[in-house]
Amino acid sequence: MTQVIEIVTSSNNPDGKLKRAVLEGLNVITVHNYVYYWPHFLLITHPADEDLSLFSLTKATVGVGGDDMFHFGYRTLKKRWETLNKIYSMSTHFSLQTIQPEYCHYFKKARDFTPSYAWVKCERLKDSNCFEIFREAKIIGREGKAFVSEDRFVQLSLIRSQDNYDQLTVMLKNLVSTETVVADSI
C-alpha cells in the first residue's frame, strides 16, 4: 500500500484563506502547517486540533502577554489594511484582494481579515508582470509566480516596522497617483 503525505498550509498563499485536508484514508498522513495561524493575521474559524500540526516556536513562548500582543497585532494590521484599501480604491490599474469578514473564535466576534501579506493584482492587460511594475516604482514585493500564482500578482509584506510601512504607503500612493497624471496628460 502506498503511503501519501498531504501538507495543508493555513493560511494559504496566494489567497490567505484557511485550508482543510483534501485526501482521506488509512494510507494518508496529513500534516497541518499553522505557522501563520495567529489571530492577528487571520480569522480563527476553527480550532487547530489536528493529529499532526506544525507551529512556529514563538507560539510556544508567547506566555501571559499573548492576548495583549494579539490585540495589538490585530489593531495594527487592521489600520494597515484600511490604509491599503483607501490607496487602492483610487486605482483602476491595481486591485487588492478582498476577503469578507467572518466569525473569529479567538476574538469571539465577526471581524475583518487582516493577513500579514497583501496580494495586489495588476488589472491592465498590458501589465502582465506586476512584480516588474512595482520594482520599477522602487516597491519591494514578491513575484506571484513564486507562490504558484500569476505574474499579474505581487505580494507585499505588511509585517514590517512602522517607518518601513509608512514608506511603503508613500511609494504606493505615488504609484497610484501616476494613473491620474497620465490620464490628465492625454
PDB file of N, CA and C in Angstrom, residues 61-157:
ATOM      1  N   THR A  61       6.207  30.311  23.124  1.00  0.00           N
ATOM      2  CA  THR A  61       6.884  31.187  24.079  1.00  0.00           C
ATOM      3  C   THR A  61       6.135  32.481  24.342  1.00  0.00           C
ATOM      4  N   VAL A  62       4.933  32.629  23.809  1.00  0.00           N
ATOM      5  CA  VAL A  62       4.182  33.875  23.966  1.00  0.00           C
ATOM      6  C   VAL A  62       3.819  34.126  25.423  1.00  0.00           C
ATOM      7  N   GLY A  63       3.328  33.131  26.111  1.00  0.00           N
ATOM      8  CA  GLY A  63       3.031  33.274  27.526  1.00  0.00           C
ATOM      9  C   GLY A  63       1.862  34.186  27.815  1.00  0.00           C
ATOM     10  N   VAL A  64       1.905  34.801  29.001  1.00  0.00           N
ATOM     11  CA  VAL A  64       0.790  35.589  29.516  1.00  0.00           C
ATOM     12  C   VAL A  64       0.490  36.810  28.656  1.00  0.00           C
ATOM     13  N   GLY A  65       1.497  37.454  28.084  1.00  0.00           N
ATOM     14  CA  GLY A  65       1.286  38.665  27.295  1.00  0.00           C
ATOM     15  C   GLY A  65       0.722  38.410  25.922  1.00  0.00           C
ATOM     16  N   GLY A  66       0.469  37.162  25.579  1.00  0.00           N
ATOM     17  CA  GLY A  66      -0.001  36.822  24.242  1.00  0.00           C
ATOM     18  C   GLY A  66      -1.290  37.497  23.868  1.00  0.00           C
ATOM     19  N   ASP A  67      -2.250  37.567  24.779  1.00  0.00           N
ATOM     20  CA  ASP A  67      -3.539  38.170  24.479  1.00  0.00           C
ATOM     21  C   ASP A  67      -3.364  39.629  24.086  1.00  0.00           C
ATOM     22  N   ASP A  68      -2.570  40.386  24.883  1.00  0.00           N
ATOM     23  CA  ASP A  68      -2.312  41.791  24.550  1.00  0.00           C
ATOM     24  C   ASP A  68      -1.609  41.908  23.207  1.00  0.00           C
ATOM     25  N   MET A  69      -0.658  40.999  22.944  1.00  0.00           N
ATOM     26  CA  MET A  69       0.077  41.034  21.686  1.00  0.00           C
ATOM     27  C   MET A  69      -0.863  40.797  20.509  1.00  0.00           C
ATOM     28  N   PHE A  70      -1.790  39.842  20.647  1.00  0.00           N
ATOM     29  CA  PHE A  70      -2.711  39.553  19.559  1.00  0.00           C
ATOM     30  C   PHE A  70      -3.634  40.734  19.286  1.00  0.00           C
ATOM     31  N   HIS A  71      -4.113  41.395  20.345  1.00  0.00           N
ATOM     32  CA  HIS A  71      -4.974  42.568  20.158  1.00  0.00           C
ATOM     33  C   HIS A  71      -4.188  43.705  19.513  1.00  0.00           C
ATOM     34  N   PHE A  72      -2.960  43.936  19.980  1.00  0.00           N
ATOM     35  CA  PHE A  72      -2.115  44.972  19.385  1.00  0.00           C
ATOM     36  C   PHE A  72      -1.843  44.650  17.915  1.00  0.00           C
ATOM     37  N   GLY A  73      -1.477  43.397  17.635  1.00  0.00           N
ATOM     38  CA  GLY A  73      -1.193  42.989  16.261  1.00  0.00           C
ATOM     39  C   GLY A  73      -2.396  43.150  15.357  1.00  0.00           C
ATOM     40  N   TYR A  74      -3.565  42.768  15.862  1.00  0.00           N
ATOM     41  CA  TYR A  74      -4.779  42.894  15.049  1.00  0.00           C
ATOM     42  C   TYR A  74      -5.082  44.366  14.757  1.00  0.00           C
ATOM     43  N   ARG A  75      -5.018  45.222  15.787  1.00  0.00           N
ATOM     44  CA  ARG A  75      -5.291  46.651  15.579  1.00  0.00           C
ATOM     45  C   ARG A  75      -4.310  47.250  14.569  1.00  0.00           C
ATOM     46  N   THR A  76      -3.032  46.887  14.702  1.00  0.00           N
ATOM     47  CA  THR A  76      -2.010  47.410  13.790  1.00  0.00           C
ATOM     48  C   THR A  76      -2.274  46.972  12.360  1.00  0.00           C
ATOM     49  N   LEU A  77      -2.519  45.677  12.159  1.00  0.00           N
ATOM     50  CA  LEU A  77      -2.767  45.182  10.807  1.00  0.00           C
ATOM     51  C   LEU A  77      -4.088  45.688  10.250  1.00  0.00           C
ATOM     52  N   LYS A  78      -5.099  45.859  11.084  1.00  0.00           N
ATOM     53  CA  LYS A  78      -6.388  46.401  10.624  1.00  0.00           C
ATOM     54  C   LYS A  78      -6.193  47.816  10.082  1.00  0.00           C
ATOM     55  N   LYS A  79      -5.427  48.642  10.802  1.00  0.00           N
ATOM     56  CA  LYS A  79      -5.143  50.006  10.329  1.00  0.00           C
ATOM     57  C   LYS A  79      -4.385  49.966   9.003  1.00  0.00           C
ATOM     58  N   ARG A  80      -3.435  49.051   8.908  1.00  0.00           N
ATOM     59  CA  ARG A  80      -2.653  48.953   7.675  1.00  0.00           C
ATOM     60  C   ARG A  80      -3.534  48.536   6.500  1.00  0.00           C
ATOM     61  N   TRP A  81      -4.449  47.602   6.722  1.00  0.00           N
ATOM     62  CA  TRP A  81      -5.363  47.184   5.662  1.00  0.00           C
ATOM     63  C   TRP A  81      -6.313  48.317   5.283  1.00  0.00           C
ATOM     64  N   GLU A  82      -6.776  49.083   6.260  1.00  0.00           N
ATOM     65  CA  GLU A  82      -7.648  50.222   5.950  1.00  0.00           C
ATOM     66  C   GLU A  82      -6.915  51.220   5.066  1.00  0.00           C
ATOM     67  N   THR A  83      -5.644  51.488   5.373  1.00  0.00           N
ATOM     68  CA  THR A  83      -4.840  52.405   4.563  1.00  0.00           C
ATOM     69  C   THR A  83      -4.669  51.865   3.150  1.00  0.00           C
ATOM     70  N   LEU A  84      -4.325  50.582   3.028  1.00  0.00           N
ATOM     71  CA  LEU A  84      -4.159  49.987   1.701  1.00  0.00           C
ATOM     72  C   LEU A  84      -5.455  50.050   0.900  1.00  0.00           C
ATOM     73  N   ASN A  85      -6.571  49.751   1.542  1.00  0.00           N
ATOM     74  CA  ASN A  85      -7.855  49.802   0.843  1.00  0.00           C
ATOM     75  C   ASN A  85      -8.158  51.204   0.329  1.00  0.00           C
ATOM     76  N   LYS A  86      -7.823  52.232   1.105  1.00  0.00           N
ATOM     77  CA  LYS A  86      -8.031  53.615   0.655  1.00  0.00           C
ATOM     78  C   LYS A  86      -7.157  53.918  -0.554  1.00  0.00           C
ATOM     79  N   ILE A  87      -5.889  53.509  -0.496  1.00  0.00           N
ATOM     80  CA  ILE A  87      -4.970  53.766  -1.610  1.00  0.00           C
ATOM     81  C   ILE A  87      -5.468  53.093  -2.878  1.00  0.00           C
ATOM     82  N   TYR A  88      -5.794  51.807  -2.785  1.00  0.00           N
ATOM     83  CA  TYR A  88      -6.187  51.060  -3.982  1.00  0.00           C
ATOM     84  C   TYR A  88      -7.593  51.380  -4.447  1.00  0.00           C
ATOM     85  N   SER A  89      -8.408  51.984  -3.604  1.00  0.00           N
ATOM     86  CA  SER A  89      -9.743  52.391  -4.046  1.00  0.00           C
ATOM     87  C   SER A  89      -9.651  53.534  -5.057  1.00  0.00           C
ATOM     88  N   MET A  90      -8.519  54.220  -5.099  1.00  0.00           N
ATOM     89  CA  MET A  90      -8.311  55.316  -6.057  1.00  0.00           C
ATOM     90  C   MET A  90      -7.723  54.817  -7.377  1.00  0.00           C
ATOM     91  N   SER A  91      -7.504  53.526  -7.488  1.00  0.00           N
ATOM     92  CA  SER A  91      -6.807  52.972  -8.651  1.00  0.00           C
ATOM     93  C   SER A  91      -7.729  52.169  -9.553  1.00  0.00           C
ATOM     94  N   THR A  92      -7.497  52.283 -10.850  1.00  0.00           N
ATOM     95  CA  THR A  92      -8.140  51.401 -11.815  1.00  0.00           C
ATOM     96  C   THR A  92      -7.130  50.411 -12.383  1.00  0.00           C
ATOM     97  N   HIS A  93      -5.849  50.648 -12.117  1.00  0.00           N
ATOM     98  CA  HIS A  93      -4.788  49.783 -12.639  1.00  0.00           C
ATOM     99  C   HIS A  93      -4.466  48.616 -11.707  1.00  0.00           C
ATOM    100  N   PHE A  94      -4.760  48.788 -10.419  1.00  0.00           N
ATOM    101  CA  PHE A  94      -4.403  47.789  -9.421  1.00  0.00           C
ATOM    102  C   PHE A  94      -5.611  47.477  -8.549  1.00  0.00           C
ATOM    103  N   SER A  95      -5.687  46.236  -8.086  1.00  0.00           N
ATOM    104  CA  SER A  95      -6.738  45.874  -7.132  1.00  0.00           C
ATOM    105  C   SER A  95      -6.117  45.059  -6.007  1.00  0.00           C
ATOM    106  N   LEU A  96      -6.758  45.129  -4.880  1.00  0.00           N
ATOM    107  CA  LEU A  96      -6.306  44.455  -3.672  1.00  0.00           C
ATOM    108  C   LEU A  96      -7.250  43.299  -3.381  1.00  0.00           C
ATOM    109  N   GLN A  97      -6.708  42.203  -2.871  1.00  0.00           N
ATOM    110  CA  GLN A  97      -7.553  41.067  -2.528  1.00  0.00           C
ATOM    111  C   GLN A  97      -8.645  41.502  -1.555  1.00  0.00           C
ATOM    112  N   THR A  98      -9.804  40.910  -1.689  1.00  0.00           N
ATOM    113  CA  THR A  98     -10.891  41.186  -0.747  1.00  0.00           C
ATOM    114  C   THR A  98     -11.379  39.868  -0.176  1.00  0.00           C
ATOM    115  N   ILE A  99     -11.466  39.835   1.126  1.00  0.00           N
ATOM    116  CA  ILE A  99     -11.972  38.656   1.825  1.00  0.00           C
ATOM    117  C   ILE A  99     -12.998  39.155   2.831  1.00  0.00           C
ATOM    118  N   GLN A 100     -14.156  38.579   2.802  1.00  0.00           N
ATOM    119  CA  GLN A 100     -15.255  39.010   3.653  1.00  0.00           C
ATOM    120  C   GLN A 100     -14.972  38.699   5.130  1.00  0.00           C
ATOM    121  N   PRO A 101     -15.466  39.552   6.044  1.00  0.00           N
ATOM    122  CA  PRO A 101     -15.323  39.262   7.474  1.00  0.00           C
ATOM    123  C   PRO A 101     -15.996  37.937   7.830  1.00  0.00           C
ATOM    124  N   GLU A 102     -15.457  37.284   8.829  1.00  0.00           N
ATOM    125  CA  GLU A 102     -16.030  36.035   9.342  1.00  0.00           C
ATOM    126  C   GLU A 102     -15.918  36.041  10.858  1.00  0.00           C
ATOM    127  N   TYR A 103     -16.593  35.072  11.459  1.00  0.00           N
ATOM    128  CA  TYR A 103     -16.527  34.928  12.904  1.00  0.00           C
ATOM    129  C   TYR A 103     -15.163  34.353  13.295  1.00  0.00           C
ATOM    130  N   CYS A 104     -14.521  35.005  14.272  1.00  0.00           N
ATOM    131  CA  CYS A 104     -13.227  34.552  14.772  1.00  0.00           C
ATOM    132  C   CYS A 104     -13.433  33.980  16.174  1.00  0.00           C
ATOM    133  N   HIS A 105     -13.085  32.717  16.350  1.00  0.00           N
ATOM    134  CA  HIS A 105     -13.278  32.066  17.645  1.00  0.00           C
ATOM    135  C   HIS A 105     -12.341  32.614  18.714  1.00  0.00           C
ATOM    136  N   TYR A 106     -11.200  33.127  18.318  1.00  0.00           N
ATOM    137  CA  TYR A 106     -10.268  33.682  19.307  1.00  0.00           C
ATOM    138  C   TYR A 106     -10.817  34.988  19.873  1.00  0.00           C
ATOM    139  N   PHE A 107     -11.224  35.919  19.004  1.00  0.00           N
ATOM    140  CA  PHE A 107     -11.744  37.208  19.453  1.00  0.00           C
ATOM    141  C   PHE A 107     -13.229  37.147  19.799  1.00  0.00           C
ATOM    142  N   LYS A 108     -13.872  36.029  19.488  1.00  0.00           N
ATOM    143  CA  LYS A 108     -15.286  35.794  19.789  1.00  0.00           C
ATOM    144  C   LYS A 108     -16.210  36.843  19.173  1.00  0.00           C
ATOM    145  N   LYS A 109     -15.923  37.183  17.918  1.00  0.00           N
ATOM    146  CA  LYS A 109     -16.767  38.115  17.173  1.00  0.00           C
ATOM    147  C   LYS A 109     -16.396  38.038  15.698  1.00  0.00           C
ATOM    148  N   ALA A 110     -17.314  38.527  14.863  1.00  0.00           N
ATOM    149  CA  ALA A 110     -17.001  38.649  13.437  1.00  0.00           C
ATOM    150  C   ALA A 110     -16.007  39.792  13.290  1.00  0.00           C
ATOM    151  N   ARG A 111     -15.003  39.572  12.456  1.00  0.00           N
ATOM    152  CA  ARG A 111     -14.007  40.622  12.284  1.00  0.00           C
ATOM    153  C   ARG A 111     -13.419  40.566  10.881  1.00  0.00           C
ATOM    154  N   ASP A 112     -12.773  41.662  10.522  1.00  0.00           N
ATOM    155  CA  ASP A 112     -12.123  41.745   9.223  1.00  0.00           C
ATOM    156  C   ASP A 112     -10.924  40.820   9.160  1.00  0.00           C
ATOM    157  N   PHE A 113     -10.633  40.391   7.974  1.00  0.00           N
ATOM    158  CA  PHE A 113      -9.480  39.548   7.698  1.00  0.00           C
ATOM    159  C   PHE A 113      -8.258  40.459   7.590  1.00  0.00           C
ATOM    160  N   THR A 114      -7.200  40.165   8.337  1.00  0.00           N
ATOM    161  CA  THR A 114      -6.009  41.026   8.346  1.00  0.00           C
ATOM    162  C   THR A 114      -4.736  40.208   8.151  1.00  0.00           C
ATOM    163  N   PRO A 115      -4.549  39.620   6.974  1.00  0.00           N
ATOM    164  CA  PRO A 115      -3.349  38.805   6.772  1.00  0.00           C
ATOM    165  C   PRO A 115      -2.076  39.646   6.782  1.00  0.00           C
ATOM    166  N   SER A 116      -0.968  38.984   6.966  1.00  0.00           N
ATOM    167  CA  SER A 116       0.320  39.663   7.051  1.00  0.00           C
ATOM    168  C   SER A 116       0.886  40.019   5.686  1.00  0.00           C
ATOM    169  N   TYR A 117       0.256  39.526   4.627  1.00  0.00           N
ATOM    170  CA  TYR A 117       0.697  39.825   3.266  1.00  0.00           C
ATOM    171  C   TYR A 117      -0.497  40.279   2.445  1.00  0.00           C
ATOM    172  N   ALA A 118      -0.265  41.268   1.599  1.00  0.00           N
ATOM    173  CA  ALA A 118      -1.307  41.754   0.701  1.00  0.00           C
ATOM    174  C   ALA A 118      -1.001  41.277  -0.714  1.00  0.00           C
ATOM    175  N   TRP A 119      -2.023  40.795  -1.390  1.00  0.00           N
ATOM    176  CA  TRP A 119      -1.893  40.396  -2.791  1.00  0.00           C
ATOM    177  C   TRP A 119      -2.496  41.482  -3.659  1.00  0.00           C
ATOM    178  N   VAL A 120      -1.656  42.059  -4.522  1.00  0.00           N
ATOM    179  CA  VAL A 120      -2.085  43.128  -5.418  1.00  0.00           C
ATOM    180  C   VAL A 120      -2.089  42.575  -6.838  1.00  0.00           C
ATOM    181  N   LYS A 121      -3.155  42.868  -7.560  1.00  0.00           N
ATOM    182  CA  LYS A 121      -3.274  42.421  -8.946  1.00  0.00           C
ATOM    183  C   LYS A 121      -3.154  43.611  -9.883  1.00  0.00           C
ATOM    184  N   CYS A 122      -2.360  43.457 -10.919  1.00  0.00           N
ATOM    185  CA  CYS A 122      -2.296  44.445 -11.987  1.00  0.00           C
ATOM    186  C   CYS A 122      -3.444  44.156 -12.941  1.00  0.00           C
ATOM    187  N   GLU A 123      -4.361  45.098 -13.073  1.00  0.00           N
ATOM    188  CA  GLU A 123      -5.604  44.868 -13.796  1.00  0.00           C
ATOM    189  C   GLU A 123      -5.506  45.088 -15.306  1.00  0.00           C
ATOM    190  N   ARG A 124      -4.587  45.933 -15.747  1.00  0.00           N
ATOM    191  CA  ARG A 124      -4.498  46.220 -17.186  1.00  0.00           C
ATOM    192  C   ARG A 124      -3.850  45.048 -17.917  1.00  0.00           C
ATOM    193  N   LEU A 125      -4.357  44.718 -19.079  1.00  0.00           N
ATOM    194  CA  LEU A 125      -3.827  43.601 -19.857  1.00  0.00           C
ATOM    195  C   LEU A 125      -2.355  43.799 -20.206  1.00  0.00           C
ATOM    196  N   LYS A 126      -1.957  45.036 -20.461  1.00  0.00           N
ATOM    197  CA  LYS A 126      -0.561  45.281 -20.848  1.00  0.00           C
ATOM    198  C   LYS A 126       0.402  45.118 -19.667  1.00  0.00           C
ATOM    199  N   ASP A 127      -0.109  45.104 -18.446  1.00  0.00           N
ATOM    200  CA  ASP A 127       0.729  44.946 -17.250  1.00  0.00           C
ATOM    201  C   ASP A 127       0.793  43.469 -16.862  1.00  0.00           C
ATOM    202  N   SER A 128       1.454  42.685 -17.679  1.00  0.00           N
ATOM    203  CA  SER A 128       1.470  41.239 -17.461  1.00  0.00           C
ATOM    204  C   SER A 128       2.447  40.803 -16.374  1.00  0.00           C
ATOM    205  N   ASN A 129       3.402  41.667 -15.991  1.00  0.00           N
ATOM    206  CA  ASN A 129       4.350  41.324 -14.926  1.00  0.00           C
ATOM    207  C   ASN A 129       4.270  42.375 -13.823  1.00  0.00           C
ATOM    208  N   CYS A 130       3.409  42.139 -12.872  1.00  0.00           N
ATOM    209  CA  CYS A 130       3.151  43.095 -11.793  1.00  0.00           C
ATOM    210  C   CYS A 130       4.406  43.343 -10.948  1.00  0.00           C
ATOM    211  N   PHE A 131       5.175  42.303 -10.719  1.00  0.00           N
ATOM    212  CA  PHE A 131       6.405  42.432  -9.930  1.00  0.00           C
ATOM    213  C   PHE A 131       7.324  43.481 -10.544  1.00  0.00           C
ATOM    214  N   GLU A 132       7.482  43.458 -11.858  1.00  0.00           N
ATOM    215  CA  GLU A 132       8.364  44.412 -12.537  1.00  0.00           C
ATOM    216  C   GLU A 132       7.829  45.838 -12.434  1.00  0.00           C
ATOM    217  N   ILE A 133       6.531  46.005 -12.508  1.00  0.00           N
ATOM    218  CA  ILE A 133       5.933  47.341 -12.374  1.00  0.00           C
ATOM    219  C   ILE A 133       6.220  47.906 -10.988  1.00  0.00           C
ATOM    220  N   PHE A 134       6.084  47.074  -9.971  1.00  0.00           N
ATOM    221  CA  PHE A 134       6.362  47.521  -8.611  1.00  0.00           C
ATOM    222  C   PHE A 134       7.855  47.758  -8.409  1.00  0.00           C
ATOM    223  N   ARG A 135       8.678  46.921  -9.007  1.00  0.00           N
ATOM    224  CA  ARG A 135      10.128  47.089  -8.884  1.00  0.00           C
ATOM    225  C   ARG A 135      10.565  48.400  -9.523  1.00  0.00           C
ATOM    226  N   GLU A 136      10.008  48.729 -10.696  1.00  0.00           N
ATOM    227  CA  GLU A 136      10.318  49.997 -11.359  1.00  0.00           C
ATOM    228  C   GLU A 136       9.898  51.193 -10.505  1.00  0.00           C
ATOM    229  N   ALA A 137       8.859  51.008  -9.706  1.00  0.00           N
ATOM    230  CA  ALA A 137       8.392  52.068  -8.801  1.00  0.00           C
ATOM    231  C   ALA A 137       9.145  52.033  -7.465  1.00  0.00           C
ATOM    232  N   LYS A 138      10.174  51.171  -7.385  1.00  0.00           N
ATOM    233  CA  LYS A 138      11.012  51.017  -6.190  1.00  0.00           C
ATOM    234  C   LYS A 138      10.237  50.489  -4.981  1.00  0.00           C
ATOM    235  N   ILE A 139       9.253  49.636  -5.281  1.00  0.00           N
ATOM    236  CA  ILE A 139       8.461  48.991  -4.232  1.00  0.00           C
ATOM    237  C   ILE A 139       8.860  47.522  -4.203  1.00  0.00           C
ATOM    238  N   ILE A 140       9.295  47.082  -3.036  1.00  0.00           N
ATOM    239  CA  ILE A 140       9.757  45.702  -2.891  1.00  0.00           C
ATOM    240  C   ILE A 140       8.563  44.791  -2.630  1.00  0.00           C
ATOM    241  N   GLY A 141       8.414  43.814  -3.480  1.00  0.00           N
ATOM    242  CA  GLY A 141       7.371  42.814  -3.331  1.00  0.00           C
ATOM    243  C   GLY A 141       7.919  41.461  -3.747  1.00  0.00           C
ATOM    244  N   ARG A 142       7.061  40.476  -3.754  1.00  0.00           N
ATOM    245  CA  ARG A 142       7.456  39.131  -4.186  1.00  0.00           C
ATOM    246  C   ARG A 142       6.595  38.735  -5.373  1.00  0.00           C
ATOM    247  N   GLU A 143       7.215  38.074  -6.324  1.00  0.00           N
ATOM    248  CA  GLU A 143       6.524  37.673  -7.545  1.00  0.00           C
ATOM    249  C   GLU A 143       5.397  36.689  -7.264  1.00  0.00           C
ATOM    250  N   GLY A 144       4.278  36.875  -7.942  1.00  0.00           N
ATOM    251  CA  GLY A 144       3.154  35.959  -7.796  1.00  0.00           C
ATOM    252  C   GLY A 144       3.507  34.540  -8.173  1.00  0.00           C
ATOM    253  N   LYS A 145       4.339  34.386  -9.205  1.00  0.00           N
ATOM    254  CA  LYS A 145       4.671  33.034  -9.654  1.00  0.00           C
ATOM    255  C   LYS A 145       5.476  32.261  -8.612  1.00  0.00           C
ATOM    256  N   ALA A 146       6.079  32.949  -7.650  1.00  0.00           N
ATOM    257  CA  ALA A 146       6.794  32.254  -6.565  1.00  0.00           C
ATOM    258  C   ALA A 146       5.821  31.494  -5.669  1.00  0.00           C
ATOM    259  N   PHE A 147       4.535  31.830  -5.763  1.00  0.00           N
ATOM    260  CA  PHE A 147       3.506  31.202  -4.934  1.00  0.00           C
ATOM    261  C   PHE A 147       2.475  30.481  -5.794  1.00  0.00           C
ATOM    262  N   VAL A 148       2.892  30.035  -6.953  1.00  0.00           N
ATOM    263  CA  VAL A 148       2.031  29.332  -7.891  1.00  0.00           C
ATOM    264  C   VAL A 148       0.814  30.194  -8.239  1.00  0.00           C
ATOM    265  N   SER A 149       1.071  31.462  -8.398  1.00  0.00           N
ATOM    266  CA  SER A 149       0.040  32.385  -8.831  1.00  0.00           C
ATOM    267  C   SER A 149       0.472  32.946 -10.178  1.00  0.00           C
ATOM    268  N   GLU A 150      -0.274  33.893 -10.676  1.00  0.00           N
ATOM    269  CA  GLU A 150       0.037  34.504 -11.963  1.00  0.00           C
ATOM    270  C   GLU A 150       1.048  35.630 -11.810  1.00  0.00           C
ATOM    271  N   ASP A 151       1.697  35.986 -12.912  1.00  0.00           N
ATOM    272  CA  ASP A 151       2.603  37.131 -12.917  1.00  0.00           C
ATOM    273  C   ASP A 151       1.858  38.451 -12.755  1.00  0.00           C
ATOM    274  N   ARG A 152       0.544  38.400 -12.863  1.00  0.00           N
ATOM    275  CA  ARG A 152      -0.253  39.622 -12.703  1.00  0.00           C
ATOM    276  C   ARG A 152      -0.401  40.018 -11.236  1.00  0.00           C
ATOM    277  N   PHE A 153       0.182  39.216 -10.333  1.00  0.00           N
ATOM    278  CA  PHE A 153       0.096  39.484  -8.899  1.00  0.00           C
ATOM    279  C   PHE A 153       1.473  39.773  -8.315  1.00  0.00           C
ATOM    280  N   VAL A 154       1.466  40.591  -7.279  1.00  0.00           N
ATOM    281  CA  VAL A 154       2.661  40.821  -6.477  1.00  0.00           C
ATOM    282  C   VAL A 154       2.220  40.756  -5.013  1.00  0.00           C
ATOM    283  N   GLN A 155       3.085  40.203  -4.181  1.00  0.00           N
ATOM    284  CA  GLN A 155       2.780  40.075  -2.756  1.00  0.00           C
ATOM    285  C   GLN A 155       3.586  41.125  -1.984  1.00  0.00           C
ATOM    286  N   LEU A 156       2.903  41.878  -1.136  1.00  0.00           N
ATOM    287  CA  LEU A 156       3.554  42.894  -0.305  1.00  0.00           C
ATOM    288  C   LEU A 156       3.474  42.475   1.151  1.00  0.00           C
ATOM    289  N   SER A 157       4.595  42.573   1.847  1.00  0.00           N
ATOM    290  CA  SER A 157       4.622  42.225   3.272  1.00  0.00           C
ATOM    291  C   SER A 157       4.115  43.395   4.098  1.00  0.00           C
TER     292      SER A 157
END
